[in-house]
Amino acid sequence: PSSPNTLTSWSIGHSSLQPADVVVLKKFCNVFGYSFSDSFASTHLIAGVNGRMQTKRTLKYLDAIVCGKWVLSMDWVKQSLQEMKIVPEDGFEIIGDDKFYNNIPRSCRSLGGVSFPNMEIFFYGEFGQPARESLISLACKLKCQIVSDIEELKSKRSGKHIVVICD
């Protein structure tokens, strides 16, 4: 969404922000009437960035790019507060994470999100952080099929791409 004058149901999430930035983000939400979200349910993700407009790869970040959400730096929030109006998101969109910086957020947003319906994923082993359930949830948003156990994996002959993710 990028028409701030007509859309009031924005929900603003955050990832990798400093505590002081979270306070500013909450103020932004109050000033402009948007809801503040600590969960994955948001229309925009405000992410902490390094000097190259890259963020840390977190589940919230991955969820945002998979779902085609805006992923913006705090500068968008601060500029909007300074001007006392929502400024256009362009120019504040991060270019990627600390592993890939090839405008993945913009590409996925312009596509309306991404999906891999021809991919089957099997999660093997014990998982700490991120939790297995969180990874499965992300895979489901990608429209991947989840292989539930090793016997099912052994019997697969579907011709689909199979990915095994181990702890």
PDB file of C-alpha atoms in Angstrom:
ATOM      1  CA  PRO A   1       0.000   0.000   0.000  1.00  0.00           C
ATOM      2  CA  SER A   2       1.319   3.429  -0.804  1.00  0.00           C
ATOM      3  CA  SER A   3      -1.629   5.812  -0.687  1.00  0.00           C
ATOM      4  CA  PRO A   4      -1.423   7.063   2.899  1.00  0.00           C
ATOM      5  CA  ASN A   5      -4.218   9.593   2.569  1.00  0.00           C
ATOM      6  CA  THR A   6      -6.797   6.919   1.769  1.00  0.00           C
ATOM      7  CA  LEU A   7      -5.521   3.915   3.715  1.00  0.00           C
ATOM      8  CA  THR A   8      -5.892   4.090   7.474  1.00  0.00           C
ATOM      9  CA  SER A   9      -5.668   0.383   8.268  1.00  0.00           C
ATOM     10  CA  TRP A  10      -1.907   0.170   8.162  1.00  0.00           C
ATOM     11  CA  SER A  11      -0.199  -1.903  10.798  1.00  0.00           C
ATOM     12  CA  ILE A  12       3.440  -1.089  11.411  1.00  0.00           C
ATOM     13  CA  GLY A  13       5.774  -3.860  12.538  1.00  0.00           C
ATOM     14  CA  HIS A  14       9.438  -3.731  13.446  1.00  0.00           C
ATOM     15  CA  SER A  15      12.586  -5.815  13.396  1.00  0.00           C
ATOM     16  CA  SER A  16      16.121  -5.232  14.687  1.00  0.00           C
ATOM     17  CA  LEU A  17      15.348  -1.760  16.036  1.00  0.00           C
ATOM     18  CA  GLN A  18      17.033  -0.140  18.998  1.00  0.00           C
ATOM     19  CA  PRO A  19      14.699   0.447  21.991  1.00  0.00           C
ATOM     20  CA  ALA A  20      14.764   4.224  21.408  1.00  0.00           C
ATOM     21  CA  ASP A  21      13.640   3.677  17.809  1.00  0.00           C
ATOM     22  CA  VAL A  22      10.738   1.505  18.988  1.00  0.00           C
ATOM     23  CA  VAL A  23       9.591   4.446  21.146  1.00  0.00           C
ATOM     24  CA  VAL A  24       9.737   6.763  18.111  1.00  0.00           C
ATOM     25  CA  LEU A  25       7.881   4.181  16.008  1.00  0.00           C
ATOM     26  CA  LYS A  26       5.090   3.971  18.599  1.00  0.00           C
ATOM     27  CA  LYS A  27       4.832   7.781  18.547  1.00  0.00           C
ATOM     28  CA  PHE A  28       4.625   7.676  14.732  1.00  0.00           C
ATOM     29  CA  CYS A  29       1.762   5.161  14.927  1.00  0.00           C
ATOM     30  CA  ASN A  30      -0.089   7.309  17.455  1.00  0.00           C
ATOM     31  CA  VAL A  31       0.385  10.525  15.447  1.00  0.00           C
ATOM     32  CA  PHE A  32      -0.824   9.026  12.174  1.00  0.00           C
ATOM     33  CA  GLY A  33      -3.427   6.626  13.571  1.00  0.00           C
ATOM     34  CA  TYR A  34      -1.783   3.373  12.517  1.00  0.00           C
ATOM     35  CA  SER A  35      -1.606   0.284  14.671  1.00  0.00           C
ATOM     36  CA  PHE A  36       1.722  -0.784  16.154  1.00  0.00           C
ATOM     37  CA  SER A  37       2.485  -4.487  15.850  1.00  0.00           C
ATOM     38  CA  ASP A  38       4.986  -6.691  17.645  1.00  0.00           C
ATOM     39  CA  SER A  39       3.784  -9.646  15.579  1.00  0.00           C
ATOM     40  CA  PHE A  40       4.125 -10.679  11.952  1.00  0.00           C
ATOM     41  CA  ALA A  41       0.727  -9.123  11.143  1.00  0.00           C
ATOM     42  CA  SER A  42       1.706  -5.811   9.570  1.00  0.00           C
ATOM     43  CA  THR A  43       1.503  -3.946   6.288  1.00  0.00           C
ATOM     44  CA  HIS A  44       4.902  -2.290   6.722  1.00  0.00           C
ATOM     45  CA  LEU A  45       8.048  -3.504   8.466  1.00  0.00           C
ATOM     46  CA  ILE A  46      10.443  -0.932   9.877  1.00  0.00           C
ATOM     47  CA  ALA A  47      13.864  -2.536  10.151  1.00  0.00           C
ATOM     48  CA  GLY A  48      17.114  -1.473  11.713  1.00  0.00           C
ATOM     49  CA  VAL A  49      19.736  -1.026   9.012  1.00  0.00           C
ATOM     50  CA  ASN A  50      23.474  -0.657   8.631  1.00  0.00           C
ATOM     51  CA  GLY A  51      25.106   2.130   6.604  1.00  0.00           C
ATOM     52  CA  ARG A  52      24.367   0.284   3.352  1.00  0.00           C
ATOM     53  CA  MET A  53      20.573   0.073   3.941  1.00  0.00           C
ATOM     54  CA  GLN A  54      20.799  -3.629   4.839  1.00  0.00           C
ATOM     55  CA  THR A  55      19.065  -5.280   7.776  1.00  0.00           C
ATOM     56  CA  LYS A  56      19.575  -8.459   9.775  1.00  0.00           C
ATOM     57  CA  ARG A  57      17.875 -11.539   8.395  1.00  0.00           C
ATOM     58  CA  THR A  58      15.105 -12.201  10.910  1.00  0.00           C
ATOM     59  CA  LEU A  59      11.877 -14.165  10.615  1.00  0.00           C
ATOM     60  CA  LYS A  60       9.923 -10.907  10.532  1.00  0.00           C
ATOM     61  CA  TYR A  61      12.088  -9.679   7.667  1.00  0.00           C
ATOM     62  CA  LEU A  62      11.690 -12.951   5.747  1.00  0.00           C
ATOM     63  CA  ASP A  63       7.942 -12.916   6.384  1.00  0.00           C
ATOM     64  CA  ALA A  64       7.706  -9.347   5.088  1.00  0.00           C
ATOM     65  CA  ILE A  65       9.501 -10.081   1.827  1.00  0.00           C
ATOM     66  CA  VAL A  66       7.603 -13.345   1.277  1.00  0.00           C
ATOM     67  CA  CYS A  67       4.308 -11.469   1.727  1.00  0.00           C
ATOM     68  CA  GLY A  68       5.369  -8.504  -0.429  1.00  0.00           C
ATOM     69  CA  LYS A  69       5.283  -5.901   2.351  1.00  0.00           C
ATOM     70  CA  TRP A  70       7.149  -2.629   2.444  1.00  0.00           C
ATOM     71  CA  VAL A  71      10.446  -3.032   4.349  1.00  0.00           C
ATOM     72  CA  LEU A  72      11.653   0.422   5.324  1.00  0.00           C
ATOM     73  CA  SER A  73      14.312   2.085   7.428  1.00  0.00           C
ATOM     74  CA  MET A  74      13.570   4.259  10.452  1.00  0.00           C
ATOM     75  CA  ASP A  75      14.436   7.263   8.288  1.00  0.00           C
ATOM     76  CA  TRP A  76      10.962   6.974   6.702  1.00  0.00           C
ATOM     77  CA  VAL A  77       9.363   7.214  10.136  1.00  0.00           C
ATOM     78  CA  LYS A  78      11.559  10.123  11.210  1.00  0.00           C
ATOM     79  CA  GLN A  79      11.071  12.033   7.949  1.00  0.00           C
ATOM     80  CA  SER A  80       7.297  11.577   8.156  1.00  0.00           C
ATOM     81  CA  LEU A  81       7.280  12.845  11.739  1.00  0.00           C
ATOM     82  CA  GLN A  82       9.484  15.794  10.811  1.00  0.00           C
ATOM     83  CA  GLU A  83       7.171  16.790   7.950  1.00  0.00           C
ATOM     84  CA  MET A  84       4.026  15.816   9.922  1.00  0.00           C
ATOM     85  CA  LYS A  85       2.777  13.852   6.917  1.00  0.00           C
ATOM     86  CA  ILE A  86       3.406  10.408   5.516  1.00  0.00           C
ATOM     87  CA  VAL A  87       6.178  10.745   2.969  1.00  0.00           C
ATOM     88  CA  PRO A  88       6.386   8.298   0.035  1.00  0.00           C
ATOM     89  CA  GLU A  89       8.071   5.011   0.913  1.00  0.00           C
ATOM     90  CA  ASP A  90      10.339   5.090  -2.141  1.00  0.00           C
ATOM     91  CA  GLY A  91      13.828   6.088  -1.136  1.00  0.00           C
ATOM     92  CA  PHE A  92      13.477   4.508   2.306  1.00  0.00           C
ATOM     93  CA  GLU A  93      13.128   0.883   1.224  1.00  0.00           C
ATOM     94  CA  ILE A  94      15.994  -1.297   2.388  1.00  0.00           C
ATOM     95  CA  ILE A  95      18.013  -3.063  -0.293  1.00  0.00           C
ATOM     96  CA  GLY A  96      18.377  -6.429   1.409  1.00  0.00           C
ATOM     97  CA  ASP A  97      19.804  -8.218   4.399  1.00  0.00           C
ATOM     98  CA  ASP A  98      23.308  -8.844   5.662  1.00  0.00           C
ATOM     99  CA  LYS A  99      23.636 -11.829   3.290  1.00  0.00           C
ATOM    100  CA  PHE A 100      21.968 -10.558   0.094  1.00  0.00           C
ATOM    101  CA  TYR A 101      21.602  -6.943  -0.974  1.00  0.00           C
ATOM    102  CA  ASN A 102      20.104  -7.105  -4.429  1.00  0.00           C
ATOM    103  CA  ASN A 103      16.799  -5.294  -3.814  1.00  0.00           C
ATOM    104  CA  ILE A 104      14.961  -8.474  -2.843  1.00  0.00           C
ATOM    105  CA  PRO A 105      12.373  -6.570  -0.752  1.00  0.00           C
ATOM    106  CA  ARG A 106      11.479  -4.326  -3.707  1.00  0.00           C
ATOM    107  CA  SER A 107      11.370  -7.231  -6.155  1.00  0.00           C
ATOM    108  CA  CYS A 108       9.122  -9.323  -3.927  1.00  0.00           C
ATOM    109  CA  ARG A 109       6.865  -6.354  -3.156  1.00  0.00           C
ATOM    110  CA  SER A 110       6.456  -5.537  -6.837  1.00  0.00           C
ATOM    111  CA  LEU A 111       5.408  -9.165  -7.416  1.00  0.00           C
ATOM    112  CA  GLY A 112       2.927  -9.031  -4.542  1.00  0.00           C
ATOM    113  CA  GLY A 113       4.951 -11.615  -2.622  1.00  0.00           C
ATOM    114  CA  VAL A 114       6.568 -14.867  -3.643  1.00  0.00           C
ATOM    115  CA  SER A 115       5.596 -18.514  -3.621  1.00  0.00           C
ATOM    116  CA  PHE A 116       7.128 -21.877  -4.449  1.00  0.00           C
ATOM    117  CA  PRO A 117       4.190 -24.259  -4.921  1.00  0.00           C
ATOM    118  CA  ASN A 118       6.401 -26.868  -6.610  1.00  0.00           C
ATOM    119  CA  MET A 119       8.652 -27.197  -3.603  1.00  0.00           C
ATOM    120  CA  GLU A 120       8.325 -29.741  -0.830  1.00  0.00           C
ATOM    121  CA  ILE A 121      10.198 -29.189   2.409  1.00  0.00           C
ATOM    122  CA  PHE A 122      11.144 -31.627   5.135  1.00  0.00           C
ATOM    123  CA  PHE A 123      12.398 -30.224   8.426  1.00  0.00           C
ATOM    124  CA  TYR A 124      14.752 -32.704  10.065  1.00  0.00           C
ATOM    125  CA  GLY A 125      16.149 -32.599  13.590  1.00  0.00           C
ATOM    126  CA  GLU A 126      15.592 -30.500  16.659  1.00  0.00           C
ATOM    127  CA  PHE A 127      15.375 -26.759  16.182  1.00  0.00           C
ATOM    128  CA  GLY A 128      16.233 -23.998  18.635  1.00  0.00           C
ATOM    129  CA  GLN A 129      15.853 -20.481  17.302  1.00  0.00           C
ATOM    130  CA  PRO A 130      14.129 -20.013  15.017  1.00  0.00           C
ATOM    131  CA  ALA A 131      11.649 -22.619  16.165  1.00  0.00           C
ATOM    132  CA  ARG A 132      10.559 -25.376  13.805  1.00  0.00           C
ATOM    133  CA  GLU A 133       6.941 -24.097  13.919  1.00  0.00           C
ATOM    134  CA  SER A 134       8.045 -20.622  12.809  1.00  0.00           C
ATOM    135  CA  LEU A 135       9.949 -22.055   9.858  1.00  0.00           C
ATOM    136  CA  ILE A 136       7.000 -24.239   8.885  1.00  0.00           C
ATOM    137  CA  SER A 137       4.723 -21.198   9.042  1.00  0.00           C
ATOM    138  CA  LEU A 138       7.058 -19.311   6.720  1.00  0.00           C
ATOM    139  CA  ALA A 139       7.210 -22.283   4.319  1.00  0.00           C
ATOM    140  CA  CYS A 140       3.402 -22.402   4.286  1.00  0.00           C
ATOM    141  CA  LYS A 141       3.275 -18.706   3.358  1.00  0.00           C
ATOM    142  CA  LEU A 142       5.557 -19.616   0.457  1.00  0.00           C
ATOM    143  CA  LYS A 143       2.889 -22.173  -0.517  1.00  0.00           C
ATOM    144  CA  CYS A 144       5.427 -24.983  -0.162  1.00  0.00           C
ATOM    145  CA  GLN A 145       4.208 -28.437   0.723  1.00  0.00           C
ATOM    146  CA  ILE A 146       5.485 -29.755   4.033  1.00  0.00           C
ATOM    147  CA  VAL A 147       6.694 -33.361   4.165  1.00  0.00           C
ATOM    148  CA  SER A 148       5.731 -34.613   7.602  1.00  0.00           C
ATOM    149  CA  ASP A 149       8.110 -37.497   8.239  1.00  0.00           C
ATOM    150  CA  ILE A 150      11.115 -39.374   6.906  1.00  0.00           C
ATOM    151  CA  GLU A 151       9.032 -42.245   5.503  1.00  0.00           C
ATOM    152  CA  GLU A 152       6.963 -39.819   3.445  1.00  0.00           C
ATOM    153  CA  LEU A 153      10.200 -38.229   2.230  1.00  0.00           C
ATOM    154  CA  LYS A 154      11.584 -41.606   1.140  1.00  0.00           C
ATOM    155  CA  SER A 155       8.437 -42.393  -0.843  1.00  0.00           C
ATOM    156  CA  LYS A 156       8.348 -39.063  -2.726  1.00  0.00           C
ATOM    157  CA  ARG A 157       8.442 -39.424  -6.475  1.00  0.00           C
ATOM    158  CA  SER A 158       6.432 -36.339  -7.342  1.00  0.00           C
ATOM    159  CA  GLY A 159       9.006 -34.641  -9.553  1.00  0.00           C
ATOM    160  CA  LYS A 160       8.868 -31.591  -7.329  1.00  0.00           C
ATOM    161  CA  HIS A 161      11.906 -29.984  -5.799  1.00  0.00           C
ATOM    162  CA  ILE A 162      12.524 -31.397  -2.352  1.00  0.00           C
ATOM    163  CA  VAL A 163      14.450 -29.424   0.245  1.00  0.00           C
ATOM    164  CA  VAL A 164      15.600 -30.929   3.515  1.00  0.00           C
ATOM    165  CA  ILE A 165      16.267 -28.412   6.264  1.00  0.00           C
ATOM    166  CA  CYS A 166      18.313 -29.680   9.198  1.00  0.00           C
ATOM    167  CA  ASP A 167      19.020 -28.148  12.540  1.00  0.00           C
TER     168      ASP A 167
END
